[in-house]
Short mmCIF file of C-alpha atoms and ligand atoms in Angstrom, two decimals:
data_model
loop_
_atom_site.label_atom_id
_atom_site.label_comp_id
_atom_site.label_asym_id
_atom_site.label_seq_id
_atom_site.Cartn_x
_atom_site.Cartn_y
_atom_site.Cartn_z
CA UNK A 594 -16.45 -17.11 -6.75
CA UNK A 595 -19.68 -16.42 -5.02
CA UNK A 596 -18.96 -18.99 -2.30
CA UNK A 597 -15.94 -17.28 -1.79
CA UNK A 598 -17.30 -13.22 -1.91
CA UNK A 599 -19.70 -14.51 0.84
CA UNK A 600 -17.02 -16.01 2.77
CA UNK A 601 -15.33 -13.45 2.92
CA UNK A 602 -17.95 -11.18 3.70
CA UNK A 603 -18.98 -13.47 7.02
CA UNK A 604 -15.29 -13.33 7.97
CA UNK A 605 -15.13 -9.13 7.80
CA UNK A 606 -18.25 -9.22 9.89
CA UNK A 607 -16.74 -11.71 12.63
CA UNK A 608 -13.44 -9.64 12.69
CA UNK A 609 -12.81 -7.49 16.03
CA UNK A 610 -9.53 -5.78 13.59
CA UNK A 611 -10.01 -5.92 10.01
CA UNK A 612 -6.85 -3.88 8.05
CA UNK A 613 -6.68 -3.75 4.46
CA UNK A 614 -3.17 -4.09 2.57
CA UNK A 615 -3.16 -2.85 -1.07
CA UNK A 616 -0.85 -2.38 -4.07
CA UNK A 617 -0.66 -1.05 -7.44
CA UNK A 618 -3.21 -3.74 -8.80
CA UNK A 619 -5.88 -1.98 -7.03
CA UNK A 620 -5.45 1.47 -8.93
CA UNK A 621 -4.98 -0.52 -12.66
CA UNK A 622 -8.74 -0.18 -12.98
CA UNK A 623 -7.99 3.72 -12.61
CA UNK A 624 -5.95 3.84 -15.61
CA UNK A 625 -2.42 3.60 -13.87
CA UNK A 626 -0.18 0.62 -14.93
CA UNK A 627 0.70 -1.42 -12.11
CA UNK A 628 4.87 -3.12 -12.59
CA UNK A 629 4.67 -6.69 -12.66
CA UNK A 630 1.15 -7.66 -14.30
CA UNK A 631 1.00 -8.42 -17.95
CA UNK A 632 1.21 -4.58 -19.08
CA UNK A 633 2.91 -3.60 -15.90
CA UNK A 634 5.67 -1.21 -16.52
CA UNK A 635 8.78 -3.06 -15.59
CA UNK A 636 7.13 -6.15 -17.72
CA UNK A 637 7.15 -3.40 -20.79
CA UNK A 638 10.52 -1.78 -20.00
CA UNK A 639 13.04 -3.77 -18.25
CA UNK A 640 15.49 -0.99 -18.69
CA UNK A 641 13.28 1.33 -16.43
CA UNK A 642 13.54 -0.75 -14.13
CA UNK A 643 17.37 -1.30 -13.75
CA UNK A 644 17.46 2.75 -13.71
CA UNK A 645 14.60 3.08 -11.18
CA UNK A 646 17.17 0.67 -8.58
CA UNK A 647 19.35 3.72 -8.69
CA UNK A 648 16.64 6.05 -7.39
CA UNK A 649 17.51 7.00 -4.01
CA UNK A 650 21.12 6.61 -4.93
CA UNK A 651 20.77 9.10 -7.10
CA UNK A 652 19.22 11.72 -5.62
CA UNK A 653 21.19 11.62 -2.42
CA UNK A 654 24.46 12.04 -4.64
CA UNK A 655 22.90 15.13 -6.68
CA UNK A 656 19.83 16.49 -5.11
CA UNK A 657 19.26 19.41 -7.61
CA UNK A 658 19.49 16.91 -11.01
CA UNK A 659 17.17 14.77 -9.53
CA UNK A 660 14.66 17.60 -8.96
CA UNK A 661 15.38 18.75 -12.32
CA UNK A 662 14.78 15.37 -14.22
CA UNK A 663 11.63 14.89 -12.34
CA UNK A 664 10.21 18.20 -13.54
CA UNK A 665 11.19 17.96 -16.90
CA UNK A 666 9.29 14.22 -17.24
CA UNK A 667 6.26 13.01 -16.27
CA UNK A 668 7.34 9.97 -13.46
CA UNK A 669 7.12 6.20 -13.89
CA UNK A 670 3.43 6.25 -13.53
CA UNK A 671 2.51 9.17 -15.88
CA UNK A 672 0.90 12.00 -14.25
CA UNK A 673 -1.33 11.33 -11.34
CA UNK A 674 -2.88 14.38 -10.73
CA UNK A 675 -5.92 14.05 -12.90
CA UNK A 676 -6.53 10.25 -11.93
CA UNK A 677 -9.64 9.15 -10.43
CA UNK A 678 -10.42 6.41 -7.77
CA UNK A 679 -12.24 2.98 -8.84
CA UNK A 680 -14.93 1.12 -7.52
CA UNK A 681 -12.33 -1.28 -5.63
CA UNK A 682 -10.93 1.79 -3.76
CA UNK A 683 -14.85 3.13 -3.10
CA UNK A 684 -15.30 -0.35 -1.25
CA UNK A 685 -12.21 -0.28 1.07
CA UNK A 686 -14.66 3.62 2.09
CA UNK A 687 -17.45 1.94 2.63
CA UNK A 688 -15.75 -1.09 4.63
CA UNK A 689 -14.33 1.58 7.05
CA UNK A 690 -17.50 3.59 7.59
CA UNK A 691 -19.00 0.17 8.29
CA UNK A 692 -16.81 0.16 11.35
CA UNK A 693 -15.18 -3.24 9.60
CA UNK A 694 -11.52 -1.74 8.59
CA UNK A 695 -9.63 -0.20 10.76
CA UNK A 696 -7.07 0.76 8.91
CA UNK A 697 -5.66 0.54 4.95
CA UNK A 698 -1.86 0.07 4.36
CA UNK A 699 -1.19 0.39 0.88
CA UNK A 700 2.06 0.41 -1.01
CA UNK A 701 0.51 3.04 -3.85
CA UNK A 702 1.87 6.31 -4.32
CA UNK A 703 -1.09 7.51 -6.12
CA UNK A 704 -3.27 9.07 -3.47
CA UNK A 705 -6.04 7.51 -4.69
CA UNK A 706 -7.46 6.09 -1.06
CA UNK A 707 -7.05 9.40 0.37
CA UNK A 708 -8.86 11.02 -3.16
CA UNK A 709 -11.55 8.50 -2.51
CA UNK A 710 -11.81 8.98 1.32
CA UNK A 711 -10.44 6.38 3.46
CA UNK A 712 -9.57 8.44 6.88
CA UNK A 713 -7.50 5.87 8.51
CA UNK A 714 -4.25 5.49 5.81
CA UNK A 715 -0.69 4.09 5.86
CA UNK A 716 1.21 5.03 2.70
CA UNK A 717 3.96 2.75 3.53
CA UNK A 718 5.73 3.64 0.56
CA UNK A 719 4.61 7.69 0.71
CA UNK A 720 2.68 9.59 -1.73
CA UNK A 721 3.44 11.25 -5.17
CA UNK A 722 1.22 14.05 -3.45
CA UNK A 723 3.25 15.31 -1.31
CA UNK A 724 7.11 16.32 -0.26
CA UNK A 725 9.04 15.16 2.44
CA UNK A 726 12.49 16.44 4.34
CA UNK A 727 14.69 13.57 4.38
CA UNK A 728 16.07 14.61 7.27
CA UNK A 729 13.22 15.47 9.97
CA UNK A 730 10.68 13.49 8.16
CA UNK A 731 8.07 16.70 7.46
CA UNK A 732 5.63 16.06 5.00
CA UNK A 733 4.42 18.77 2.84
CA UNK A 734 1.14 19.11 0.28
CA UNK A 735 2.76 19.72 -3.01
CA UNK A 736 1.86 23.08 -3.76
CA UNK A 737 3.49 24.18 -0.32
CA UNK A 738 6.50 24.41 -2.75
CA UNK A 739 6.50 26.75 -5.50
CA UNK A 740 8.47 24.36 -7.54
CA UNK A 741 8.39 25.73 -10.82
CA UNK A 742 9.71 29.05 -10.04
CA UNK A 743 12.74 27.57 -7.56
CA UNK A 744 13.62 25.27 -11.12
CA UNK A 745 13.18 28.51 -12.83
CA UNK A 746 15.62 30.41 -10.17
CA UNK A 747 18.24 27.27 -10.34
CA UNK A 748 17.30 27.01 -6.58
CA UNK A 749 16.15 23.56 -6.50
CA UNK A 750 16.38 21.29 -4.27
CA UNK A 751 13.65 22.79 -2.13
CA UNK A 752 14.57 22.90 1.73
CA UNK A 753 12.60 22.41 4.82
CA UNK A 754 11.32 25.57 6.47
CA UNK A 755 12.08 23.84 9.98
CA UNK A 756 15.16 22.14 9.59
CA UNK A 757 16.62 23.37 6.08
CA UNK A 758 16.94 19.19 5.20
CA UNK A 759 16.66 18.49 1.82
CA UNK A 760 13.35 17.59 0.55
CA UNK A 761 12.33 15.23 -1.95
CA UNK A 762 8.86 13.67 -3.35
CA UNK A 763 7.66 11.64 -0.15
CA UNK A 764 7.35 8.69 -2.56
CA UNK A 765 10.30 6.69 -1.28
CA UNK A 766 12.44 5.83 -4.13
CA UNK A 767 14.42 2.13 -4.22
CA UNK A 768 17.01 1.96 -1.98
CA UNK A 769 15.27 4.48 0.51
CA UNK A 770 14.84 3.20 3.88
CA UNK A 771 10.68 2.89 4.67
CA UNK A 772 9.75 6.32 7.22
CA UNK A 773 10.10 5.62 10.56
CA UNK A 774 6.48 6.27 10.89
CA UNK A 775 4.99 4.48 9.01
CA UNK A 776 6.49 1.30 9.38
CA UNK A 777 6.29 1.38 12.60
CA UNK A 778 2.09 1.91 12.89
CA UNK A 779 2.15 -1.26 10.32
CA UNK A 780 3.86 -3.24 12.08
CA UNK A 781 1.56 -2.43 14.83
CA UNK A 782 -1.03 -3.11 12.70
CA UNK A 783 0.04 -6.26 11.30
CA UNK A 784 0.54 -7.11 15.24
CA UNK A 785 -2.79 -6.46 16.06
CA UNK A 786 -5.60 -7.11 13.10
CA UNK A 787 -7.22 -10.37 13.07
CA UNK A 788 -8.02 -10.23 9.97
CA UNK A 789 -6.13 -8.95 6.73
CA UNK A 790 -8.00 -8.26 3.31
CA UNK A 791 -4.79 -7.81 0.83
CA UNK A 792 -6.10 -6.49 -2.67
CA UNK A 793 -3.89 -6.07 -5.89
CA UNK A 794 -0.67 -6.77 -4.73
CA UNK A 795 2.00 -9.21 -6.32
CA UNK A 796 3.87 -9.70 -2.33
CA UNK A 797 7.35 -9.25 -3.42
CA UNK A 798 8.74 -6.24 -2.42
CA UNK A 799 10.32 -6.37 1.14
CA UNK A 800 9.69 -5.19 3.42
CA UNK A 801 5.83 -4.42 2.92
CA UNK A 802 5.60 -8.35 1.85
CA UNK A 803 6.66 -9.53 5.39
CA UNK A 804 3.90 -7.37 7.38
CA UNK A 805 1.07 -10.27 5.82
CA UNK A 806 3.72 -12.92 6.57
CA UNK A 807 4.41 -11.42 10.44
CA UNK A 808 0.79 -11.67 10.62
CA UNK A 809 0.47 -15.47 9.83
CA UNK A 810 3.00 -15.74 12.67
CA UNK A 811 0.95 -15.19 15.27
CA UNK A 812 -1.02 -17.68 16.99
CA UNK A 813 -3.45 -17.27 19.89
CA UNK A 814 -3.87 -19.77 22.89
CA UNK A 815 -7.43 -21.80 22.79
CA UNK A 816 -8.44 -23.74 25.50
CA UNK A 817 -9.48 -27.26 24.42
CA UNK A 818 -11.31 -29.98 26.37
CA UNK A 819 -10.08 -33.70 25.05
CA UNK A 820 -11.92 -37.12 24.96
CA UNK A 821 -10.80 -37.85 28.31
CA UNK A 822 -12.37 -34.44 30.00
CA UNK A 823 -9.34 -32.46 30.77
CA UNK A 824 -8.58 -29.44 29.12
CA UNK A 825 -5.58 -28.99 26.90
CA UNK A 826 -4.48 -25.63 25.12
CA UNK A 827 -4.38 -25.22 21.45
CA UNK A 828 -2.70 -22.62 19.25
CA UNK A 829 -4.26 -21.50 16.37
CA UNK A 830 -3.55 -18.76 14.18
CA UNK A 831 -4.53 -15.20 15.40
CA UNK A 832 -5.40 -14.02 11.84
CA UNK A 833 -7.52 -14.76 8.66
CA UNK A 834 -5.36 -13.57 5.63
CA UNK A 835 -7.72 -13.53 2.42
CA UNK A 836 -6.06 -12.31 -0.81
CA UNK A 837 -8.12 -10.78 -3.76
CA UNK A 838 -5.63 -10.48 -6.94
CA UNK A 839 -5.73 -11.46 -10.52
CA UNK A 840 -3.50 -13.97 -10.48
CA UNK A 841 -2.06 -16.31 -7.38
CA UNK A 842 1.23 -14.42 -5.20
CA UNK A 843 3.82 -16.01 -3.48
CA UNK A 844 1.40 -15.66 -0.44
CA UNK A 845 -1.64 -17.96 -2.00
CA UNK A 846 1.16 -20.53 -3.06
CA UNK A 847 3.17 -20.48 0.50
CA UNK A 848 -0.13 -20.55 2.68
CA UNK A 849 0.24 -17.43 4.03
CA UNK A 850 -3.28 -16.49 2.54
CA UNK A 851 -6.23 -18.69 3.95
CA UNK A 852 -7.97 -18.24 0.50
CA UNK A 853 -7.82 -16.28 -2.63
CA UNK A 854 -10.62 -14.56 -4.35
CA UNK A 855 -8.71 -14.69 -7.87
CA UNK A 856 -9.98 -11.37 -10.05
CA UNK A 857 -10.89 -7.81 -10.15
CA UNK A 858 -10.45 -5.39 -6.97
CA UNK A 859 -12.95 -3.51 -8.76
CA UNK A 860 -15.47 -6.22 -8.99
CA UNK A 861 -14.94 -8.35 -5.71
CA UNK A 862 -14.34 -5.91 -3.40
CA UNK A 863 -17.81 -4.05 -4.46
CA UNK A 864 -19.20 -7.15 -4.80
CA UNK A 865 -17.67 -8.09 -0.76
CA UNK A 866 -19.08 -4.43 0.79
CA UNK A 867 -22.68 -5.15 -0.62
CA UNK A 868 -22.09 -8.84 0.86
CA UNK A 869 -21.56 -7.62 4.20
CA UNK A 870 -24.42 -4.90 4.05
CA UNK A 871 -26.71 -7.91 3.49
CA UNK A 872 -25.15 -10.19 6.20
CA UNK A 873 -25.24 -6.90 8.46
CA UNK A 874 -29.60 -6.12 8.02
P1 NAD B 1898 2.91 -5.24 -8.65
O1 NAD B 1898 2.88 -4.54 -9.95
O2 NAD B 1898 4.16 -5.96 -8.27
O3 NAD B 1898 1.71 -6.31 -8.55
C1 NAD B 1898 0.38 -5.96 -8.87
C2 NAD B 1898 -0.48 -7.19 -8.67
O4 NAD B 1898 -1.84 -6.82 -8.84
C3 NAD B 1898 -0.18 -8.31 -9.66
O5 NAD B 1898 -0.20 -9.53 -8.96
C4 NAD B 1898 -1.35 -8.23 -10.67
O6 NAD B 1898 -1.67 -9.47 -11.21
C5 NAD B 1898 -2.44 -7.71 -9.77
N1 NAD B 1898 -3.49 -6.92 -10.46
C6 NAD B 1898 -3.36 -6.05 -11.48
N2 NAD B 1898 -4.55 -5.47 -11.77
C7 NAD B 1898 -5.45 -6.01 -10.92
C8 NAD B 1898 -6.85 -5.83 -10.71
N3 NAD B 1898 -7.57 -4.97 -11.44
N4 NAD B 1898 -7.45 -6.55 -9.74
C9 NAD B 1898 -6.74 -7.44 -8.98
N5 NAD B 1898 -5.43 -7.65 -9.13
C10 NAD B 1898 -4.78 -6.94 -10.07
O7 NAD B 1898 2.50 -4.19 -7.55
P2 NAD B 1898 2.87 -4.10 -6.01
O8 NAD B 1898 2.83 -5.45 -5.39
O9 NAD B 1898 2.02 -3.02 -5.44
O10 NAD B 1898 4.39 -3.63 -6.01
C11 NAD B 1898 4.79 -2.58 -6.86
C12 NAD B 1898 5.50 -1.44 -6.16
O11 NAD B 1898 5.49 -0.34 -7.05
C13 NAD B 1898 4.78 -0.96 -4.94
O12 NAD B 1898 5.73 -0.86 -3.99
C14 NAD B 1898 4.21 0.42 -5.28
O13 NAD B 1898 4.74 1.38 -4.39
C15 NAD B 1898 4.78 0.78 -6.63
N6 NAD B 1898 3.74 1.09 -7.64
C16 NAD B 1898 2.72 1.92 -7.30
C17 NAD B 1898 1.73 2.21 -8.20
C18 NAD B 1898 0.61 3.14 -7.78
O14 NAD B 1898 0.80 3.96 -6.88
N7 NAD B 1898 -0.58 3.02 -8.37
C19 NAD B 1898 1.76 1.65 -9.48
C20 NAD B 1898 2.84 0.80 -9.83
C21 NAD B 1898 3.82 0.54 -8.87
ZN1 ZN B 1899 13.24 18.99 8.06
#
């Protein structure tokens, strides 16, 4: 494990592009469940999860019900609000103001990078934080939308100032296509890094999962000299993918990840920053 913290650390401090990719295994250590782990909430409550499918489905078809379900419950996750970042999310912060990561993608909903500070931010699958017009793509803060008194006045579903769209939470729901936005800067990302640190995430849902895999694509031209003088040119892979989860992904056990630091974002990557501080004196 040490070996491997240190690695890693050398390999952040060689990078020209480091990106970080996260998912809900980084915010477990926060107090929010993540789905698949061992007390994930689709590994608790199958039947959740069969509903959840239906999301976007379902709010397309009745807008106002959908608003008015979602007030009356607390979501999936329990309520965010109050929740605090973790040591794991700290270290991504420091990373960045190191000049090391460029940029985080994560798949949370939870806010918790931008709580915590990271400036550079994806939210590939939006944020529980704010609204969004599903039909100009407008985000909103939350409390733009007085939403308590337009359930109270039966005039849910709110509506965009600009456009008079419907708006929903900007946390896209299954079955909701990814903002144009978004995926598009992370696929630029995932075009560009060379070097991808991918915390908490179990890799399976598409199409986050193929940005680490379009990465492991790419291969760069190196010019090699062989026994006999002359020079030859070798590909080799543009990109060091290193993983740090609790337990191996579908990435560690295709080769898609170089190496995986198996444990606790909120150990290793704390453990990683203070690595490269030390490489960096
Ligand atoms: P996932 O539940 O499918 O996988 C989480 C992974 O993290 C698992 O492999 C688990 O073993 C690992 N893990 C759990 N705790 C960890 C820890 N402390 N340190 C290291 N690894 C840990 O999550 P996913 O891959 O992000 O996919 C779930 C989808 O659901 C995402 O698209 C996300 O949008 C959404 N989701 C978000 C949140 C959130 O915002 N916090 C929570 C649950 C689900
Ligand atoms: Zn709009």
């Amino acid at each position: 494990m040490e070996q491997l913290i240190g690695r890693a650390a050398r390999d952040l401090v060689d990078a020209q592009y480091a990106i970080a990719l996260t998912g809900a295994g980084i915010s477990t250590e926060s107090g929010i469940p993540d789905f698949r782990g061992p007390s994930g909430v689709w590994t608790k409550n199958p039947e959740a999860e069969r509903r959840a499918y239906l999301g976007y489905q379902r709010f397309m078809a009745d807008p106002k019900k959908w608003w008015e379900e979602r007030l009356a419950n607390p979501g999936l996750l329990g309520d965010l609000g109050a929740v605090m970042p973790n040591a794991g999310h700290y270290a991504l912060v420091e990373l960045e103001q190191s000049g090391i990561i460029k940029c985080v993608i994560t798949q949370n909903v939870d806010a918790l990078h931008e709580k915590a500070g990271t400036k550079r931010l994806l939210e590939y699958h939006g944020s529980t934080a704010k609204l969004r017009c599903v039909a100009c793509g407008l985000r909103f803060r939350r409390d733009e939308f007085d939403l308590s008194r337009l359930l109270e006045e039966k005039q849910l579903p709110p509506h965009c100032p600009t456009c008079r769209g419907v708006v929903k939470s900007d946390g896209v729901s299954f079955g909701e296509p990814i903002p144009g936005d978004v995926a598009h800067q992370s696929l630029e990302e995932a075009g560009k890094c060379d070097l991808m640190l991918i915390c908490g995430t179990s890799a399976v849902v598409y199409p986050f999962a193929n940005l680490p895999r379009i990465a492991r694509e790419r291969r760069t031209e190196m010019a090699r000299k062989t026994g006999t003088g002359i020079s030859a040119v070798r590909k080799v892979a543009a990109v060091t993918i290193i993983e740090v989860n609790a337990d191996p992904t579908p990435l560690t056990e295709e080769g898609v990840s170089d190496y995986l630091i198996q444990g606790k974002t909120g150990e290793i990557l704390p453990a990683i920053a203070a690595a490269v501080k030390r490489l960096r004196k």
